[in-house]
Coordinates of C-alpha atoms and ligand atoms in Angstrom, one line a residue:
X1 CA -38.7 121.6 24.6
X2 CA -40.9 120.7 22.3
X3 CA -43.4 123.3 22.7
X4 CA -40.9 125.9 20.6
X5 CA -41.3 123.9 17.8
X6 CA -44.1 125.4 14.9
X7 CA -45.2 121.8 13.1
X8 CA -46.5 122.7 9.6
X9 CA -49.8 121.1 8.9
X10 CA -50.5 119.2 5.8
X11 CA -53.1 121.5 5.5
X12 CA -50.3 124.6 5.0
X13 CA -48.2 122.0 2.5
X14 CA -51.9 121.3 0.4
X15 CA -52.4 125.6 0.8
X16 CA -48.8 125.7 -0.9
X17 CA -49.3 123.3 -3.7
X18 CA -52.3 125.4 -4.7
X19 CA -49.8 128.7 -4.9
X20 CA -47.8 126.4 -6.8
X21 CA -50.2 125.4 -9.5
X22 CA -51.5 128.6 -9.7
X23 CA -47.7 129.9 -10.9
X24 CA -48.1 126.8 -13.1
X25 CA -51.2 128.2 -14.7
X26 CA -50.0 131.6 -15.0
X27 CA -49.0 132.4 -18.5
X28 CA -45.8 134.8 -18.0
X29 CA -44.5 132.8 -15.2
X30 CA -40.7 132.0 -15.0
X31 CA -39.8 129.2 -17.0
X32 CA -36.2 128.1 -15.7
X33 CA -34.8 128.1 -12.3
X34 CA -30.8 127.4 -11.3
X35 CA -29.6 126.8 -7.2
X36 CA -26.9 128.1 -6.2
X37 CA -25.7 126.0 -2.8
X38 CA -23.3 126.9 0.0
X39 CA -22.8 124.9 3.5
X40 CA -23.0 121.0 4.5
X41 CA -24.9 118.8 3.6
X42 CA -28.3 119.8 5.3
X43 CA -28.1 123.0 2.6
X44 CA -27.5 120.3 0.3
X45 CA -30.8 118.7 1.1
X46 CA -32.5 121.7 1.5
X47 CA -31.8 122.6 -2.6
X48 CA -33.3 119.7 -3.3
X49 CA -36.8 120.6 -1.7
X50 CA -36.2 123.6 -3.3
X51 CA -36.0 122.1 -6.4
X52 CA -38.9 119.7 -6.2
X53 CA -40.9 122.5 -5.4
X54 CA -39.8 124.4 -8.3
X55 CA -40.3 121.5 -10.6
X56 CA -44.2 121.2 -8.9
X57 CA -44.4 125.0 -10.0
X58 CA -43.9 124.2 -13.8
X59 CA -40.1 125.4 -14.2
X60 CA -37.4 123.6 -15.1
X61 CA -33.7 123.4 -14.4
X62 CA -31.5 126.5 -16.7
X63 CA -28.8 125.3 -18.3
X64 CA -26.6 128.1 -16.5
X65 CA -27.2 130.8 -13.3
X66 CA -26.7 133.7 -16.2
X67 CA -29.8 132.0 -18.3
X68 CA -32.3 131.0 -15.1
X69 CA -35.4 132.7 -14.9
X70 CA -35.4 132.7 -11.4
X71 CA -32.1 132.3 -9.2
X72 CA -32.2 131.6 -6.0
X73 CA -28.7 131.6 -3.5
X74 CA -29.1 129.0 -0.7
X75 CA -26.5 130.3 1.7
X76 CA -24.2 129.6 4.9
X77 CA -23.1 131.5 7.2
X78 CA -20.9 129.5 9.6
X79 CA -17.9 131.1 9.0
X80 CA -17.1 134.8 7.5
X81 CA -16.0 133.6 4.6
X82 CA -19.0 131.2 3.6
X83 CA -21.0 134.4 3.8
X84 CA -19.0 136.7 2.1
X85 CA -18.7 134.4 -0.6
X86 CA -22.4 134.1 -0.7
X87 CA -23.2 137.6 -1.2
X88 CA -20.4 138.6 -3.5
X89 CA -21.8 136.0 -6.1
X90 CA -25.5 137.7 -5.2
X91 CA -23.5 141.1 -5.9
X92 CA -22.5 139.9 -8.6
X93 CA -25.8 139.1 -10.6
X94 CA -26.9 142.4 -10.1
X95 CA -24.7 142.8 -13.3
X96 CA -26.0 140.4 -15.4
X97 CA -30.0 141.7 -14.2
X98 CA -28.9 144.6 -15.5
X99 CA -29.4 143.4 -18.7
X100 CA -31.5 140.6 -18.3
X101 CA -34.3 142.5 -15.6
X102 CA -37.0 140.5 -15.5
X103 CA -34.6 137.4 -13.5
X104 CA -35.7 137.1 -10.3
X105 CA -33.2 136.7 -7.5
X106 CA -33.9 135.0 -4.7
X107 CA -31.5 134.6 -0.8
X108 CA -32.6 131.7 1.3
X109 CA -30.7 129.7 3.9
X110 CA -29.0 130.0 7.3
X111 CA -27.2 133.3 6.5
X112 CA -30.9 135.1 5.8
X113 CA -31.9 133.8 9.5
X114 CA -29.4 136.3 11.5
X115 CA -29.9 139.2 13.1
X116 CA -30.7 142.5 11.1
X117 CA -29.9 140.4 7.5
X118 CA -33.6 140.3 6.2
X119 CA -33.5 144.9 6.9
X120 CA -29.8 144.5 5.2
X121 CA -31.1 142.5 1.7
X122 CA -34.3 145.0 1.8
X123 CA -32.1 148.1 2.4
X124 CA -28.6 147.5 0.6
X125 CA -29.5 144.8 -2.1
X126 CA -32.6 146.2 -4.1
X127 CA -32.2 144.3 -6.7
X128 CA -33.0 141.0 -4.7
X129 CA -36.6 139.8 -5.3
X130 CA -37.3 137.4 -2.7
X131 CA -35.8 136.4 0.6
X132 CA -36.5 133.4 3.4
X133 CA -35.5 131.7 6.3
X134 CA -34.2 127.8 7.4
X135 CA -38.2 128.0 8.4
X136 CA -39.8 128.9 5.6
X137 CA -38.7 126.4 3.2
X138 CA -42.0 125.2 2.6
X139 CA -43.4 128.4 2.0
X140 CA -41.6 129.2 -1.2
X141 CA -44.4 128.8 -4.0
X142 CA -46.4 131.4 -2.0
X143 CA -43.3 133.9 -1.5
X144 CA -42.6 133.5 -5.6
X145 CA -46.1 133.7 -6.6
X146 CA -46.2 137.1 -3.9
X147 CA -43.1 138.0 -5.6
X148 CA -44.3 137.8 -9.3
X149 CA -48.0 139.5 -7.7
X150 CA -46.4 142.4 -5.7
X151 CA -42.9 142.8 -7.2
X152 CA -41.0 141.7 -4.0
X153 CA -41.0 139.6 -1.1
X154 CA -38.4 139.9 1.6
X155 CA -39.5 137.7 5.0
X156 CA -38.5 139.5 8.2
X157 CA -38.7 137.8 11.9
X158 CA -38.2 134.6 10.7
X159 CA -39.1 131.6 12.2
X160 CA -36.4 128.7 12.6
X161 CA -37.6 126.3 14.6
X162 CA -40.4 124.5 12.0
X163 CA -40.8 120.9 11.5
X164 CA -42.0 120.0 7.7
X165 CA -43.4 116.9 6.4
X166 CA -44.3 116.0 2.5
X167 CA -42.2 118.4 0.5
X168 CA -41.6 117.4 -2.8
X169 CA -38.0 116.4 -3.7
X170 CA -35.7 116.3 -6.7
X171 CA -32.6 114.3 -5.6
X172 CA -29.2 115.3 -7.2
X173 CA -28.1 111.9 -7.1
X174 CA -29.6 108.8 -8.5
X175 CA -28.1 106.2 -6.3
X176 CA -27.2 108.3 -3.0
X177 CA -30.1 109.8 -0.9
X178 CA -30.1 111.9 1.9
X179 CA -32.6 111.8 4.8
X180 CA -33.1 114.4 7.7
X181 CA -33.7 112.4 10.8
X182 CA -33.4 116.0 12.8
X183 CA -32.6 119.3 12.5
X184 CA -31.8 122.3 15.0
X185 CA -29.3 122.3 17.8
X186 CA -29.2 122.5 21.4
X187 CA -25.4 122.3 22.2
X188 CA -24.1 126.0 21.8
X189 CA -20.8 125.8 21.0
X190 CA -19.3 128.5 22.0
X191 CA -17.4 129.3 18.4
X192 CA -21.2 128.3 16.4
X193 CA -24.1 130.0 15.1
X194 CA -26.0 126.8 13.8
X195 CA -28.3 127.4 17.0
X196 CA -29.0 130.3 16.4
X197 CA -30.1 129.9 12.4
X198 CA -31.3 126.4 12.5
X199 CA -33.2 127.0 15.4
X200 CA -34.0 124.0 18.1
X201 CA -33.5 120.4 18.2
X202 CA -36.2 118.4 16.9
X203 CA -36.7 115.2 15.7
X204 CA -38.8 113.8 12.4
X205 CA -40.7 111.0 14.0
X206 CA -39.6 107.4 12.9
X207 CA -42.4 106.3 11.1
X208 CA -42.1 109.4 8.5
X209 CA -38.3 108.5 8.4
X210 CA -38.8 105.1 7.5
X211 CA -41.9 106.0 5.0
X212 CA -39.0 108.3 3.3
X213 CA -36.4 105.3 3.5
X214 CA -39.3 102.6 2.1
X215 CA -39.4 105.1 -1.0
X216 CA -36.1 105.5 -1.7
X217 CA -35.2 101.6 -1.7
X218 CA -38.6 101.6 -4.1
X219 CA -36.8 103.9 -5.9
X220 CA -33.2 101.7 -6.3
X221 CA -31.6 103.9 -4.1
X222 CA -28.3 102.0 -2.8
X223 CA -27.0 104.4 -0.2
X224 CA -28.5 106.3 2.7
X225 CA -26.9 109.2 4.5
X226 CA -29.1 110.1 7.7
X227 CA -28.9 113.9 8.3
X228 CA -28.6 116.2 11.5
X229 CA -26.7 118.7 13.2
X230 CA -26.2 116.1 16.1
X231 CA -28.0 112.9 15.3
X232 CA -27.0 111.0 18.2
X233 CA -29.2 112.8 20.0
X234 CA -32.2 112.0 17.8
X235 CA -35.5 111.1 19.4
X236 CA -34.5 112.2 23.1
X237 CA -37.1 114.9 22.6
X238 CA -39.8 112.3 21.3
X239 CA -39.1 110.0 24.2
X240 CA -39.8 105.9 23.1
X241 CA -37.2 105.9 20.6
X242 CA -33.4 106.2 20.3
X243 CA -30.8 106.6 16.9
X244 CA -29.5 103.3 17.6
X245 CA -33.1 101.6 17.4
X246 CA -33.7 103.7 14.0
X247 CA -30.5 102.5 12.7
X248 CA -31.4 99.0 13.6
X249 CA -34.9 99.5 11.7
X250 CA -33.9 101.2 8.9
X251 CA -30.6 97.8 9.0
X252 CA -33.7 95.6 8.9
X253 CA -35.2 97.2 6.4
X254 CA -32.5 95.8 4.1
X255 CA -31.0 99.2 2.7
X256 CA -28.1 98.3 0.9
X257 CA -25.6 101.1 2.1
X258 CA -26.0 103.4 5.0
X259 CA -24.4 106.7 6.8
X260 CA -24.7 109.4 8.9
X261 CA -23.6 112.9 9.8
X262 CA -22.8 114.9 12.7
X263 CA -22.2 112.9 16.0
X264 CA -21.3 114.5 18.9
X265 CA -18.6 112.9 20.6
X266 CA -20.4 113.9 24.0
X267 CA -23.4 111.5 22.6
X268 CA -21.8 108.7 21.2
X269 CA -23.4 106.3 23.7
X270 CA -22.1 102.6 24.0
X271 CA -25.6 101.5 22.9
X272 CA -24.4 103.6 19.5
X273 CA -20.9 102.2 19.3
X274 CA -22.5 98.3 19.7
X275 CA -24.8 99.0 16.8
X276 CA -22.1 99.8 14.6
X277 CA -20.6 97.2 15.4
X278 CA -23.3 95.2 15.0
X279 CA -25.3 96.5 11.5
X280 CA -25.1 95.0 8.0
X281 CA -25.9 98.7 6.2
X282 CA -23.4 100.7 7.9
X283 CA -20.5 101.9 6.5
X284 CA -17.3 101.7 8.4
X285 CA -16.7 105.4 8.7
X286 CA -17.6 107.9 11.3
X287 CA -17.4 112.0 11.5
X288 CA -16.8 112.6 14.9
X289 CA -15.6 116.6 14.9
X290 CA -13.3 116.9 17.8
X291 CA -12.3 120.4 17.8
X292 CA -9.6 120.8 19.8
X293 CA -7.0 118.5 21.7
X294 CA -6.7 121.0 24.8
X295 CA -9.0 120.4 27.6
X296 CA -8.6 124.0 28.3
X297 CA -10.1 124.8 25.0
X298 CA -12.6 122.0 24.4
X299 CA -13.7 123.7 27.6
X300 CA -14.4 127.4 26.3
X301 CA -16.0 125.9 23.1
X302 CA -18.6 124.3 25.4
X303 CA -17.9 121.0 23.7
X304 CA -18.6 118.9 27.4
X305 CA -15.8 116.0 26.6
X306 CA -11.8 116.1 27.3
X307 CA -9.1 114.9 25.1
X308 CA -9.1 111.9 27.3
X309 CA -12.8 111.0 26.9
X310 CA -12.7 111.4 23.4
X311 CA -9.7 109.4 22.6
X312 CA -11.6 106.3 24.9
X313 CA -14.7 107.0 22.8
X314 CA -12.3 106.2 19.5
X315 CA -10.5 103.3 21.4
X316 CA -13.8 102.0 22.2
X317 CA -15.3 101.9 18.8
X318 CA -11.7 100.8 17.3
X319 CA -12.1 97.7 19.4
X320 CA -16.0 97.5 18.3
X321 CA -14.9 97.8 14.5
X322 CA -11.4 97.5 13.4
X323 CA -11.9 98.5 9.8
X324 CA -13.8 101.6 10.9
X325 CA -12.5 104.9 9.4
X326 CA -12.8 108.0 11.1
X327 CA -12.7 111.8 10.2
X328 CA -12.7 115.1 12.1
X329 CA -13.6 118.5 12.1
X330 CA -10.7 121.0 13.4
X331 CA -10.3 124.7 14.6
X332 CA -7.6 126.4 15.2
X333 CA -6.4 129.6 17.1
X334 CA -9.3 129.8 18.7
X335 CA -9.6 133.1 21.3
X336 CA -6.9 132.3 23.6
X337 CA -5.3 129.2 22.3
X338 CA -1.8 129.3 23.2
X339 CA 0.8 127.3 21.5
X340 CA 1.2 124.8 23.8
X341 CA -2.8 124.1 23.2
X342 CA -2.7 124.0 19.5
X343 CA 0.4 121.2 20.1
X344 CA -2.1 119.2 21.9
X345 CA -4.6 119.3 19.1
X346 CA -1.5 118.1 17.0
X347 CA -0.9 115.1 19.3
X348 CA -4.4 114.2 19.6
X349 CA -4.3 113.8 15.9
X350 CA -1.2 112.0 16.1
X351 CA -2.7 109.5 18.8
X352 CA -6.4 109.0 16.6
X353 CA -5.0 108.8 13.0
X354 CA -7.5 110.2 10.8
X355 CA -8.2 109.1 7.6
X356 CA -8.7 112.5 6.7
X357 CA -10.0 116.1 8.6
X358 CA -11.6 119.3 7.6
X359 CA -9.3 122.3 9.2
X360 CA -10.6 125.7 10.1
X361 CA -9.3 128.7 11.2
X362 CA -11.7 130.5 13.9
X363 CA -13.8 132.8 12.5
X364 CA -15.9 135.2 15.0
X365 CA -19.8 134.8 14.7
X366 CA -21.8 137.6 16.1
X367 CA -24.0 136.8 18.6
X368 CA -22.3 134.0 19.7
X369 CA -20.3 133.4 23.0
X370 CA -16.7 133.3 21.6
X371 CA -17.2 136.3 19.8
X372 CA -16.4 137.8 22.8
X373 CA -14.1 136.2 24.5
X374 CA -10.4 137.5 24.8
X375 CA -7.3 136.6 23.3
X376 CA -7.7 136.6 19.6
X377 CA -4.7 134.8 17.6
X378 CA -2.9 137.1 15.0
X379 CA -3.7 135.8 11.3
X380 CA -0.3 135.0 10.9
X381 CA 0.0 132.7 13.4
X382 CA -3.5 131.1 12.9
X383 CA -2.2 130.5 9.3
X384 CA 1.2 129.4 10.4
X385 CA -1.3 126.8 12.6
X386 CA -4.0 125.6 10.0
X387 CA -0.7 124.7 7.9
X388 CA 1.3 122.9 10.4
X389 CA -1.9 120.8 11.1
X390 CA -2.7 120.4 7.4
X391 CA 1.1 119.1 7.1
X392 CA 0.6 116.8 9.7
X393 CA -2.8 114.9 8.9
X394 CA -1.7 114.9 4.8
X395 CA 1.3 112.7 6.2
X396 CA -1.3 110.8 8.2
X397 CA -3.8 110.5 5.4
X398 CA -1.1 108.5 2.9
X399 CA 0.0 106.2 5.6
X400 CA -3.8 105.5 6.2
X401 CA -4.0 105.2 2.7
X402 CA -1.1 102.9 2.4
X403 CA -2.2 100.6 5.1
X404 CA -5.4 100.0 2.9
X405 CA -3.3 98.2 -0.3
X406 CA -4.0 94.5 -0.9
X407 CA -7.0 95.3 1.0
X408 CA -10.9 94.5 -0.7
X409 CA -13.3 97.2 -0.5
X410 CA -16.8 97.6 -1.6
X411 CA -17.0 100.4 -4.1
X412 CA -20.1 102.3 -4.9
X413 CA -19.4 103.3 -8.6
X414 CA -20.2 107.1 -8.8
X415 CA -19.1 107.7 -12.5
X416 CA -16.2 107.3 -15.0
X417 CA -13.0 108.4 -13.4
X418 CA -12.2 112.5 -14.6
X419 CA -8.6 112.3 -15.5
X420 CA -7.8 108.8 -17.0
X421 CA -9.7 107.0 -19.4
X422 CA -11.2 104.2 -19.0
X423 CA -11.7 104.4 -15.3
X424 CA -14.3 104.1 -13.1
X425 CA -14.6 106.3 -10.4
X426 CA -16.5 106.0 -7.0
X427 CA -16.6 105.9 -2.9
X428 CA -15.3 102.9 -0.3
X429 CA -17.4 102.2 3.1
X430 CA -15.0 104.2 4.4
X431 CA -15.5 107.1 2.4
X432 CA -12.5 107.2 0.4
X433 CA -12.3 107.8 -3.7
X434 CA -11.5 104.8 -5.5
X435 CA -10.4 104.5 -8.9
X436 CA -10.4 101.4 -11.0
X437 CA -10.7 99.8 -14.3
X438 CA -14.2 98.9 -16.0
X439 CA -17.1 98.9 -17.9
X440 CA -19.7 102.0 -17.7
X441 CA -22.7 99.1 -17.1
X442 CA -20.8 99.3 -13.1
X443 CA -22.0 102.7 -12.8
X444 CA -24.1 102.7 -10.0
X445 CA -24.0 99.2 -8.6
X446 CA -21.7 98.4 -5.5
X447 CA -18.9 96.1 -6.5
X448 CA -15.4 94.7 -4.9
X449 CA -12.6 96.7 -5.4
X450 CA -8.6 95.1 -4.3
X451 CA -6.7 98.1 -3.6
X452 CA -3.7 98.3 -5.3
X453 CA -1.8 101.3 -5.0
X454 CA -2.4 105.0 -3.6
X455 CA -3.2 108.5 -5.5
X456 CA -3.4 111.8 -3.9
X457 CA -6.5 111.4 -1.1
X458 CA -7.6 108.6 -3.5
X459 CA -7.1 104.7 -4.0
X460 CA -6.3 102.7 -6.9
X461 CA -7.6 99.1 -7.7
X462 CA -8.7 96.3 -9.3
X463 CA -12.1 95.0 -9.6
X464 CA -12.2 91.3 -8.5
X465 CA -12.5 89.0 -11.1
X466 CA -15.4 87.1 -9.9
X467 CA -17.4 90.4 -10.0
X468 CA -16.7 90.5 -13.9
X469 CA -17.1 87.1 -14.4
X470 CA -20.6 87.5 -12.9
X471 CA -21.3 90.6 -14.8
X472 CA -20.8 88.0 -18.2
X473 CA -22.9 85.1 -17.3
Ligands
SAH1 N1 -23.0 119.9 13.6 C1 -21.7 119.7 13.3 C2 -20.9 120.7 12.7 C3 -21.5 121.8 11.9 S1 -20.4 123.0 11.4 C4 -21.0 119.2 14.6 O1 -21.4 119.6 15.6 O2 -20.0 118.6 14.4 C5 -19.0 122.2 10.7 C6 -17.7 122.6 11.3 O3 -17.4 123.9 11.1 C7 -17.6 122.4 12.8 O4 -17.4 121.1 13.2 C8 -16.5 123.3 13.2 O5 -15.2 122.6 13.1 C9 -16.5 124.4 12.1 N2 -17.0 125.7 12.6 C10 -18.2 126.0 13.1 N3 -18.2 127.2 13.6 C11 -17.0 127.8 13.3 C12 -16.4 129.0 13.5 N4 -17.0 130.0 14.1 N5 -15.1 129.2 13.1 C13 -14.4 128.2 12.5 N6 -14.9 127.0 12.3 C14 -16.2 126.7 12.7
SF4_2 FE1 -22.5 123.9 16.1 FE2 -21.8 122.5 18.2 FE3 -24.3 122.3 17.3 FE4 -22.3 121.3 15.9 S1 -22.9 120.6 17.9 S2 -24.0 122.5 15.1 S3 -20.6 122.7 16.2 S4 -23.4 124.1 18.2
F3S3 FE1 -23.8 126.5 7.0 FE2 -26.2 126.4 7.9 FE3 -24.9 124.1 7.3 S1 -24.6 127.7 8.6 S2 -22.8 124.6 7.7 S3 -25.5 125.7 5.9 S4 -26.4 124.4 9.0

């Protein structure tokens, strides 16, 4: 398996930082840069190698997309609407390089790495400078400093399947880190094109992970999300090492708060469930996308679990860890679904009791197999089902909320609280907003919060007063 993979040297990464100093040195290079992200929170991740890379080439942040010297659209492409809503915004600043022509545009992501969109940006969008792939991240000061050479660079027959180590990285967050433990998938859903941009499976080997982790604690980093498309199956193409043993390290290590994102319900191994259980860093919430309640349907998405499975999986780590809070990822009306199906899904949420889910309406991916698979559900109806299902966990969500009062939770303070003054504003274990009275000197730190009272998908509190009496010795 691992032979698809293209591991870039440090060689390549010391070649790049050479293009980059070189644009650093030259003296009518781009001064400002803006990012524009789409997509989850691997895109997320990805800006922010983008941006530390764009810091190492001398520019710096633009106070707005309209002002940047160079903009560059880090899209998504999961759904139809993700990508029309990337290129209409890349439409769109063909308008303002209209009068401002020597911005450079750039398109990056998963939606450059389909099928006949590299010929589409050269053909139809002429006005776009530079283009790249999920696998060519590392290669951007070369395409820019191509780009300011030549006038344009747009990278066809992309590779997607690379494995990059030592990029530099500008975090958007002071106290919340991200870390990619993997990237790629193997699991072909049937509905999903992440294979098929992201390229294959592979896994970061542990000690670079824990290097990573080791800097960010240096750095007073307090929480820790651990990033793949299916991280519970990290390490079974290293062989020697599993995601439950790198949770365990990275537990010992002492981080302060730690997460993760996506598991696979199919992979969510009793050896996974125990640790859970068993770690100090981990916070008690889980993703764990379940699609579909029809066993029919879980079955034409190629998701390799039943309704049964998956509700023992959640019994089984409800047992392990009461307090744990879980949340989902839904589609509905997918090619065939019948009402009866979509009733299931609809009792299986009934029977798991979210905390909260993300809801999607099918969207047909080309190239992939449900694309072409029979019985597509009229809008109408699909609407009629994302809001019947939307009802249903919202109802859900403020009983889950209301179970939570009187309860203590540790709150990771984010910010001051948008709306009311005074108030403090940040995220539970669980993953749930907060809001609270207190000083701005909390920002940042991790403190106990008594839940009081519920807001719309958000909790009220009180800060316990031992915490403030500490805070004044
Ligand atoms: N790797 C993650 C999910 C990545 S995509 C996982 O396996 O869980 C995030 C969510 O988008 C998916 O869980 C799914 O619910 C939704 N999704 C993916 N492809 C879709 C499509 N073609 N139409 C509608 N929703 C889709
Ligand atoms: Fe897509 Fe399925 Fe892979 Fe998730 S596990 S990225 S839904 S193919
Ligand atoms: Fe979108 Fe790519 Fe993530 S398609 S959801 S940005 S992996």
């Amino acid at each position: 398996m691992r032979e698809e993979i293209v591991l870039i040297s440090p060689e390549e990464i010391e070649h790049q930082k050479e293009f980059a100093l070189k644009i650093q040195g030259m003296a009518d290079r781009p001064q400002t840069f803006h990012i524009v992200t789409y997509g989850c929170q691997m895109n997320a991740h990805d800006s922010e190698k983008l941006s530390g890379m764009l810091l190492s080439m001398g520019l710096s942040p633009a106070a707005s997309r309209e002002e940047a010297d160079v903009v560059l659209f880090n899209t998504c492409c999961i759904r139809d609407n993700a990508q029309r809503k990337a290129l209409g915004n890349i439409l769109w600043l063909k308008e303002v390089k209209k009068k401002r022509p020597d911005m450079l545009v750039g398109v990056c992501g998963c939606m450059m790495q389909q099928k006949g969109m590299a010929d589409k940006i050269l053909k139809q969008y002429p006005f776009v400078d530079f283009a790249f792939g999920t696998g060519n991240i590392h290669q951007l000061p070369e395409i820019l400093l191509n780009t300011l050479e030549t006038g344009r660079d747009i990278r066809v027959g992309l590779t997607d399947s690379t494995l990059v180590e030592g990029l530099p990285t500008q975090r958007e967050s002071r106290t919340k880190a991200y870390i990619t433990v993997m990237q790629g998938c193997n699991n072909y859903c049937s509905y999903c094109i992440v294979p098929y941009v992201r390229g294959r499976e592979r896994s970061r080997d542990e000690k670079d992970i824990l290097r990573d982790a080791e800097a960010l604690l240096q750095d007073g980093v307090q929480e820790i999300m651990l990033l793949g498309q299916n991280v519970n199956s990290y390490g079974t193409d290293l062989g020697g090492t599993s995601f439950p043993s790198l949770l365990r390290k990275l537990d010992e290590m002492g981080v302060p708060r730690l997460r993760f994102m996506t598991s696979h319900p199919k992979d969510l191994s009793d050896e996974l469930i125990e640790e859970i259980a068993r770690s100090r860093a981990l916070c008690p919430h889980l993703h764990l996308p379940v699609q579909s309640g029809s066993d029919r349907v879980l079955r034409e998405m190629n998701r390799r679990y039943t309704a049964q499975q998956y509700l023992q999986k959640v019994d089984k780590l409800r047992k392990a860890k009461p307090d744990i809070g879980l949340t989902t990822d839904i589609i509905v009306a997918f090619p065939g679904e019948t009402r009866e199906e979509f009733q299931d899904t609809l009792d299986l949420v009934r029977k798991v009791r979210y905390d909260s889910a993300f809801t999607f309406v099918f969207s047909p991916r080309a190239g992939t197999r449900a694309d072409t698979l029979p019985g597509r559900v009229p809008p109408q109806e699909a609407s009629q089902r994302i809001e019947e299902l939307i009802a249903l966990q919202e109802s859900i969500t403020k009983e889950m909320l209301t179970s939570l009062v009187g309860q203590t939770h540790q709150v990771l303070v984010e910010g001051k609280a948008r709306r009311s003054q005074g108030q403090l504003t940040g995220k539970s274990g669980r993953n749930i907003s907060v809001n609270f009275a207190g000083g701005e000197h909390l920002i940042d730190t991790i403190v106990p919060v008594t839940i009081t009272d519920i807001g719309a998908n958000t909790l009220r509190g009180q800060i316990q007063e031992t915490t403030i009496e500490g805070e004044k010795q």
